[in-house]
mmCIF file of C-alpha atoms and ligand atoms in Angstrom:
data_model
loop_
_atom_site.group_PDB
_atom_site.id
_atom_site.type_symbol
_atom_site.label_atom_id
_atom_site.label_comp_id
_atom_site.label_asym_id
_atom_site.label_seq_id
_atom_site.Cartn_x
_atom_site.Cartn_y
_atom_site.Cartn_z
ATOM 1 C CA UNK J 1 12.637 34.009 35.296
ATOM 2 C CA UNK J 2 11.928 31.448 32.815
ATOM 3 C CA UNK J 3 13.068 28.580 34.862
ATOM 4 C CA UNK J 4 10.847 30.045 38.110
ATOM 5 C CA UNK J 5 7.923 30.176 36.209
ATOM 6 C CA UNK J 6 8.846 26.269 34.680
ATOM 7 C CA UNK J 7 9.190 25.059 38.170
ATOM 8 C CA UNK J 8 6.141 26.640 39.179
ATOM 9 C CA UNK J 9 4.040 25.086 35.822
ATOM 10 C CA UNK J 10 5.622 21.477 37.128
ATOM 11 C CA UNK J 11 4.228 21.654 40.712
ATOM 12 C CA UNK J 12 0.576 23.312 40.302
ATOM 13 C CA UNK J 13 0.113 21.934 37.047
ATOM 14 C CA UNK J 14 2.323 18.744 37.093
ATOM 15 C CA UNK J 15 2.494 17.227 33.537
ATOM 16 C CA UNK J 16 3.028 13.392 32.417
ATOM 17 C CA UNK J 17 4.173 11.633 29.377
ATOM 18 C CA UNK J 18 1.065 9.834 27.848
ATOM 19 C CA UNK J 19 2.422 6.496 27.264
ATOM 20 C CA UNK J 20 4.354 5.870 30.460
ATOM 21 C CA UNK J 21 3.039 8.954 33.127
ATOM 22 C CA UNK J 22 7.305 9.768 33.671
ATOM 23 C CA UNK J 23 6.565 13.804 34.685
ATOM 24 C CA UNK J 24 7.275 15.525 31.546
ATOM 25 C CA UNK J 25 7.563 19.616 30.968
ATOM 26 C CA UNK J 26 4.393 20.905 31.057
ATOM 27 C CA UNK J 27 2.353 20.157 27.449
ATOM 28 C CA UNK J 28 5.133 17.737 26.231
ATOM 29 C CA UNK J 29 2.639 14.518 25.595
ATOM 30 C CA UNK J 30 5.500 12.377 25.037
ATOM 31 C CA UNK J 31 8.793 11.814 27.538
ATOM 32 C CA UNK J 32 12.399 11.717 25.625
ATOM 33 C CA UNK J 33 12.557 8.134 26.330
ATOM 34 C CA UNK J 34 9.279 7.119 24.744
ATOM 35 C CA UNK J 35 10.103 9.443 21.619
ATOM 36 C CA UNK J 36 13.714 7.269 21.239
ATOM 37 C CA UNK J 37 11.780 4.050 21.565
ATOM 38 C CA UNK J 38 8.666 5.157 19.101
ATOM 39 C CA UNK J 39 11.618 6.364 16.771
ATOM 40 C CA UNK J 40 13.451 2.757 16.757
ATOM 41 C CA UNK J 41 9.788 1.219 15.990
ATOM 42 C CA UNK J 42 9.234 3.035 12.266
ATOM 43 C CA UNK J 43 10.342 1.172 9.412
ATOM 44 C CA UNK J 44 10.361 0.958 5.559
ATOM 45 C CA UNK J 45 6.665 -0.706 5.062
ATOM 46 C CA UNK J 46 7.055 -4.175 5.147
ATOM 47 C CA UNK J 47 3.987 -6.333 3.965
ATOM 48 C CA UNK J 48 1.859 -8.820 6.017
ATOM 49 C CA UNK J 49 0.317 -11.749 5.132
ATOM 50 C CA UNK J 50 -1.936 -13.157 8.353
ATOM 51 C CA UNK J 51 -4.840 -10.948 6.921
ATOM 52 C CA UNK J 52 -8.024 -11.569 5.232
ATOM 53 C CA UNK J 53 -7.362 -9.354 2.706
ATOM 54 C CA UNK J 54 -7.452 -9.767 -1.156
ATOM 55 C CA UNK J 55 -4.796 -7.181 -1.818
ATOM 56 C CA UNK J 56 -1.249 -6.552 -0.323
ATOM 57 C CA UNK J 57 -1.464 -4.718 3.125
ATOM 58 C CA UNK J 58 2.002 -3.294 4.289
ATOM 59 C CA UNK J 59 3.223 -1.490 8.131
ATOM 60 C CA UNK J 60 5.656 0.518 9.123
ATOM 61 C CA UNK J 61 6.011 -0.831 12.533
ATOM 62 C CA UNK J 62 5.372 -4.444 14.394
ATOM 63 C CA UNK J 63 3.160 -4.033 17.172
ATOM 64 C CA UNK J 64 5.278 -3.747 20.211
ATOM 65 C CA UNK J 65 3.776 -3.006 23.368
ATOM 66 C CA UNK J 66 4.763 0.854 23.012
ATOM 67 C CA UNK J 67 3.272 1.742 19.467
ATOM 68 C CA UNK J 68 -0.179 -0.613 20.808
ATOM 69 C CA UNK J 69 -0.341 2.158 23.719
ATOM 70 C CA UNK J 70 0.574 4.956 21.350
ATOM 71 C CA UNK J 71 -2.070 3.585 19.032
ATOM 72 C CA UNK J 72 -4.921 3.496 21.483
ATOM 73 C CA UNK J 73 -4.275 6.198 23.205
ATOM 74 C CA UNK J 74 -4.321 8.723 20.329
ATOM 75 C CA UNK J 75 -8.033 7.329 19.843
ATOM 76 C CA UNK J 76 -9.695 6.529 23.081
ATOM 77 C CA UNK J 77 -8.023 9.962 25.044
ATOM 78 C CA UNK J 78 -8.068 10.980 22.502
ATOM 79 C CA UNK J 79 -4.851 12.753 21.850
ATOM 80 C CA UNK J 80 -4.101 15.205 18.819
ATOM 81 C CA UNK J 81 -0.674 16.111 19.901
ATOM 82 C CA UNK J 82 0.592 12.442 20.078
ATOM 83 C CA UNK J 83 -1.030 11.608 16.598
ATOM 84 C CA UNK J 84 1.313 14.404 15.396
ATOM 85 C CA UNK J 85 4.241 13.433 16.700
ATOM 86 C CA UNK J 86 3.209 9.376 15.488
ATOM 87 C CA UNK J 87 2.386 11.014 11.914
ATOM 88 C CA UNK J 88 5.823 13.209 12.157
ATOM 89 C CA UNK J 89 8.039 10.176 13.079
ATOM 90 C CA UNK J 90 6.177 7.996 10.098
ATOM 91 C CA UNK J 91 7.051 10.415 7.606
ATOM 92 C CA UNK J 92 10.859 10.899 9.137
ATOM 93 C CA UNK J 93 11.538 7.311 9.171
ATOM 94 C CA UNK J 94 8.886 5.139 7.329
ATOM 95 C CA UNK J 95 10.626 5.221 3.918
ATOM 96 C CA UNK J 96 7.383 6.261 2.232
ATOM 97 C CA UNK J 97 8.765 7.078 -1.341
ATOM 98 C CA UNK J 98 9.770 3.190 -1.487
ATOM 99 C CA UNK J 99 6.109 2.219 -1.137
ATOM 100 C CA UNK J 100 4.253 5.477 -2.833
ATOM 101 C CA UNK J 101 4.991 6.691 -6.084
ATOM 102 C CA UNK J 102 4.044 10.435 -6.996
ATOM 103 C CA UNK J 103 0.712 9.160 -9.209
ATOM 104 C CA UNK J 104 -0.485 6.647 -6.528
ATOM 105 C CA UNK J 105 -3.234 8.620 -4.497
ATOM 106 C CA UNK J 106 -3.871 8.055 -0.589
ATOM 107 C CA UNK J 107 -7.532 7.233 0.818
ATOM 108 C CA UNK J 108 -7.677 7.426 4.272
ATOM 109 C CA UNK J 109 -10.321 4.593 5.846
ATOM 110 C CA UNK J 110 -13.548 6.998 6.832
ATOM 111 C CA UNK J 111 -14.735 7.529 10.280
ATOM 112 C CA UNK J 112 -18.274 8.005 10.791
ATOM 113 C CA UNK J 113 -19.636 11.391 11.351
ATOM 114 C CA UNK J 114 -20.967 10.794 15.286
ATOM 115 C CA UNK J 115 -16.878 9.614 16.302
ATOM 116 C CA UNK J 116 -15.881 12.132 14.436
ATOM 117 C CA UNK J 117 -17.408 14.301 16.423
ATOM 118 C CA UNK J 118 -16.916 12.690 19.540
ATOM 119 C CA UNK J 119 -13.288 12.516 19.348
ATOM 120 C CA UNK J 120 -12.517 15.645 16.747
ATOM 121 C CA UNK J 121 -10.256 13.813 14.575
ATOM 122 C CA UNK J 122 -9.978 10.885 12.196
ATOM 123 C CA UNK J 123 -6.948 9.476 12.823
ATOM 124 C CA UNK J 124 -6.379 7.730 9.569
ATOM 125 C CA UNK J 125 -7.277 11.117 7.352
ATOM 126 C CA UNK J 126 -4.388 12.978 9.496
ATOM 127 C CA UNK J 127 -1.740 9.724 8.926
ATOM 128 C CA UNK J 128 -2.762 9.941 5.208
ATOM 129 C CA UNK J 129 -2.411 13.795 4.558
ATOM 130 C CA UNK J 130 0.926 13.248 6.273
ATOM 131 C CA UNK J 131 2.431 10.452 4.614
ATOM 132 C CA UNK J 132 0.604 12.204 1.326
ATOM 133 C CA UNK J 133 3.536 14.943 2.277
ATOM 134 C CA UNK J 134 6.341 12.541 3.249
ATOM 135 C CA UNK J 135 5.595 10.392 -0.541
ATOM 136 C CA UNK J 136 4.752 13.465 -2.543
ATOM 137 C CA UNK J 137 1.365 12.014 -4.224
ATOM 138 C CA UNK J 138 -2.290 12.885 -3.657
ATOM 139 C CA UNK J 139 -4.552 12.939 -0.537
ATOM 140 C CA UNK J 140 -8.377 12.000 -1.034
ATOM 141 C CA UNK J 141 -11.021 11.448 1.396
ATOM 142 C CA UNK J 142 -12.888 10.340 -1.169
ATOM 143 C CA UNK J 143 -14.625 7.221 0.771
ATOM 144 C CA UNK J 144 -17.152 7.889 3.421
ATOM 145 C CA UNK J 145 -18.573 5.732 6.208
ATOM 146 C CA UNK J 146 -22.600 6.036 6.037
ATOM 147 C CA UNK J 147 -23.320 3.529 8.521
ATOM 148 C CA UNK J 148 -22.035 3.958 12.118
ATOM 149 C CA UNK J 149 -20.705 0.803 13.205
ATOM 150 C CA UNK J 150 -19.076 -0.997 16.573
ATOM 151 C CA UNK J 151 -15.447 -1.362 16.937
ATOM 152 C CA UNK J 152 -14.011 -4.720 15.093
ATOM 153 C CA UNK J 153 -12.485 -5.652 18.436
ATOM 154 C CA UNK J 154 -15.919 -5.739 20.108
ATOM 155 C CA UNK J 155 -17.482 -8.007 17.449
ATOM 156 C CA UNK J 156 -16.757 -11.908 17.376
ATOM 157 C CA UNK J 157 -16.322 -13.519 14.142
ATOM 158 C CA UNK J 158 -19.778 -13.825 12.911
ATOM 159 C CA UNK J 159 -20.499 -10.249 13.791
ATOM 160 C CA UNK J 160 -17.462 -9.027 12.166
ATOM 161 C CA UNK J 161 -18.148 -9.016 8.184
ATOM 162 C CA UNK J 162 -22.415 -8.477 9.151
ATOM 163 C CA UNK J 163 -20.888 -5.183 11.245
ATOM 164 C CA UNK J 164 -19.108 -3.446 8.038
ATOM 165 C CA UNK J 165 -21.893 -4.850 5.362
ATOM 166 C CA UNK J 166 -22.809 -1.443 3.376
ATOM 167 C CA UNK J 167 -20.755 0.746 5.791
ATOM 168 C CA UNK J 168 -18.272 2.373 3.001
ATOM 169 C CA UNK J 169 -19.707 4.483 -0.010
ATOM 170 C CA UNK J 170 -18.035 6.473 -2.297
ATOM 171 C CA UNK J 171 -18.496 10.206 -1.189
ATOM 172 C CA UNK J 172 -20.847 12.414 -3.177
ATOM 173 C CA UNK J 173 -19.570 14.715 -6.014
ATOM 174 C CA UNK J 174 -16.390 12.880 -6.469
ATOM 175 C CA UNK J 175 -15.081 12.918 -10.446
ATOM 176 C CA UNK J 176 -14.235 9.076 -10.666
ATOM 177 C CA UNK J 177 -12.396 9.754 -14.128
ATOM 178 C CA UNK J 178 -10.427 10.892 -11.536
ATOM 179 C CA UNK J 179 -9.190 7.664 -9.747
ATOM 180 C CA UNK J 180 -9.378 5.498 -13.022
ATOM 181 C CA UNK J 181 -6.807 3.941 -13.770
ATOM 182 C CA UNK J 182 -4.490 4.720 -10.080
ATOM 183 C CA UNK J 183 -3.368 2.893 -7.667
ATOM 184 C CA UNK J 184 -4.916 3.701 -4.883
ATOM 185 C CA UNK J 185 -3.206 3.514 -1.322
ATOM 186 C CA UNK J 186 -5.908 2.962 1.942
ATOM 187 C CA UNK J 187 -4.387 4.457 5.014
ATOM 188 C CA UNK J 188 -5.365 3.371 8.454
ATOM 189 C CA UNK J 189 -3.693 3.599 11.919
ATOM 190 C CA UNK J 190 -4.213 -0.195 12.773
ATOM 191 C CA UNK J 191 -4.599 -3.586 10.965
ATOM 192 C CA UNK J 192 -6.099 -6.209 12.766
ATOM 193 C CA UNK J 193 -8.094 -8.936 10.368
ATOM 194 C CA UNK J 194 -8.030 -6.544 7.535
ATOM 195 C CA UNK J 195 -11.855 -6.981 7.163
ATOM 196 C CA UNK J 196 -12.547 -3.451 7.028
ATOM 197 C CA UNK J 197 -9.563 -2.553 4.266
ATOM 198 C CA UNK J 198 -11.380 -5.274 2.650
ATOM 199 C CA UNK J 199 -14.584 -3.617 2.678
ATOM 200 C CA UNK J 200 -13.192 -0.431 2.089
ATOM 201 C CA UNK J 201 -11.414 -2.079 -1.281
ATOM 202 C CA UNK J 202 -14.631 -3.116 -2.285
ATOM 203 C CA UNK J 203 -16.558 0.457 -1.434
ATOM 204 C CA UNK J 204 -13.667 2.044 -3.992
ATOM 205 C CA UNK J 205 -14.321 -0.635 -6.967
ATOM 206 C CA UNK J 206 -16.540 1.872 -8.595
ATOM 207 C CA UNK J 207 -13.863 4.142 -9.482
ATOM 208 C CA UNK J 208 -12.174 1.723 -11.296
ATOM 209 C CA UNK J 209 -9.087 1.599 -9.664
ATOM 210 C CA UNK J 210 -5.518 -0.197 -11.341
ATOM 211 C CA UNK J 211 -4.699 -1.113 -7.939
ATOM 212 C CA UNK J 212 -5.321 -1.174 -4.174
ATOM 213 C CA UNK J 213 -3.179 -1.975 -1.645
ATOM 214 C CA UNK J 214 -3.303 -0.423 1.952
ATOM 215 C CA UNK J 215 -0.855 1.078 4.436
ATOM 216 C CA UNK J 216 -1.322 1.170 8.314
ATOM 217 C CA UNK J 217 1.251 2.358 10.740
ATOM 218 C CA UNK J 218 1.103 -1.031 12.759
ATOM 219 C CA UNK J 219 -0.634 -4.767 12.887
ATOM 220 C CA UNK J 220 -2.866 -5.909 15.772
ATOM 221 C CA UNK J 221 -2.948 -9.769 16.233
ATOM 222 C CA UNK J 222 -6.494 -10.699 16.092
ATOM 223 C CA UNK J 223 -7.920 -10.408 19.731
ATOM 224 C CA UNK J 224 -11.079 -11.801 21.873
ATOM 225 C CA UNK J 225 -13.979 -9.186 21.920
ATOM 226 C CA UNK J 226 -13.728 -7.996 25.814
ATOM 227 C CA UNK J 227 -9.506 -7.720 25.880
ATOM 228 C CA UNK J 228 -9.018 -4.598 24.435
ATOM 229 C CA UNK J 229 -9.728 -1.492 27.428
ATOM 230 C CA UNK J 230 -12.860 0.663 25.759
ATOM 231 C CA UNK J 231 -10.785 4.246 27.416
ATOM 232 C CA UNK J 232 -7.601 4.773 28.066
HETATM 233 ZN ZN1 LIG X 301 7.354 8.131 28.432
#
């Protein structure tokens, strides 16, 4: 009965894996195939250097053609389901505990309240509540973006830094004694130039943080405004 009624989900309501349309079972956003290839992308986070960034930046992953797609198609579909199977395969196999310690404290980089919105989730809050998990420390959303602002990819150089100026604020009733003293850890799903970790860094100084260093799930080479699809 089960396998009638499977059979007739796949032909009336025929089902495809997100990153490579293969027909999948009917809500299963990702084919076995893709999952095995995602899994052999996730690392222990490794640090990068090509980034303007004045504090260490580390990945889990390089930027292969598979975790690019995975990347922008959990924002521009958007797609919840394959964000939690990105954020579940980070936390199996990303090695968090030799990054995080149990004091450090995770920031996820703020999306503005219109995407937010728009799209339902911020990507970067849900990584950082999950590798929060995976490291055993502290999750705080404690930075917020007050200034809606265009996608880095869209801007060319000049625009770039002008785009973020005064976009990050600390959040209102936060206890800074709080975050004194920490290291604080920004999550975000992609790296590209690193201008808006930098920005973010800056937005936290305030709280008089130890430390700051940032973790994203994968670097993006710096790109031409135009290259990268707006939808997916
Ligand atoms: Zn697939």
């Amino acid at each position: 009965m089960k396998n009638i009624l499977k059979r007739f989900i796949a032909v009336f309501l025929p089902f495809r894996c997100h990153a490579c349309s293969e027909t999948t079972d009917f809500g299963v956003v990702l084919c076995d195939r893709c999952l095995v290839k995602l899994q052999g992308l996730i690392n222990s986070p490794r640090r990068i250097e090509d980034v303007l960034c004045s504090f260490p930046i580390y990945t889990l992953s390089s930027y292969d053609s598979l975790m690019s797609d995975i990347i922008r198609i959990v924002k521009y579909r958007p797609s919840l389901k394959l964000l939690m199977i990105l954020a579940e395969q980070c936390q199996k196999r990303g090695r968090l505990k030799s990054l995080v310690s149990a004091d450090d404290i995770l920031v996820p980089v703020p999306m503005h309240s219109d995407r937010l919105l728009k799209r339902g989730f911020n990507q970067a809050e849900l990584l950082a509540e999950k590798f929060a998990v995976a490291a055993g420390c502290r999750f705080s959303p404690v930075l917020e973006r007050i200034r809606a602002t265009r996608p880095q990819a869209d801007c060319d150089e000049n625009d770039r830094q002008n785009n973020l100026e005064g976009a990050f604020a600390i959040g209102r009733g936060v206890i800074k004694e709080m975050f004194a003293g920490r290291h604080l850890i920004l999550v975000d799903d992609v790296v590209t130039t690193g201008s808006t970790l930098q920005k973010c860094c800056e937005a936290l100084q305030p709280l008089r943080p130890a430390k700051v260093s940032a973790l994203a799930v994968s670097h993006s080479f710096r790109r031409t405004a135009g290259i990268i699809p707006a939808a997916v």
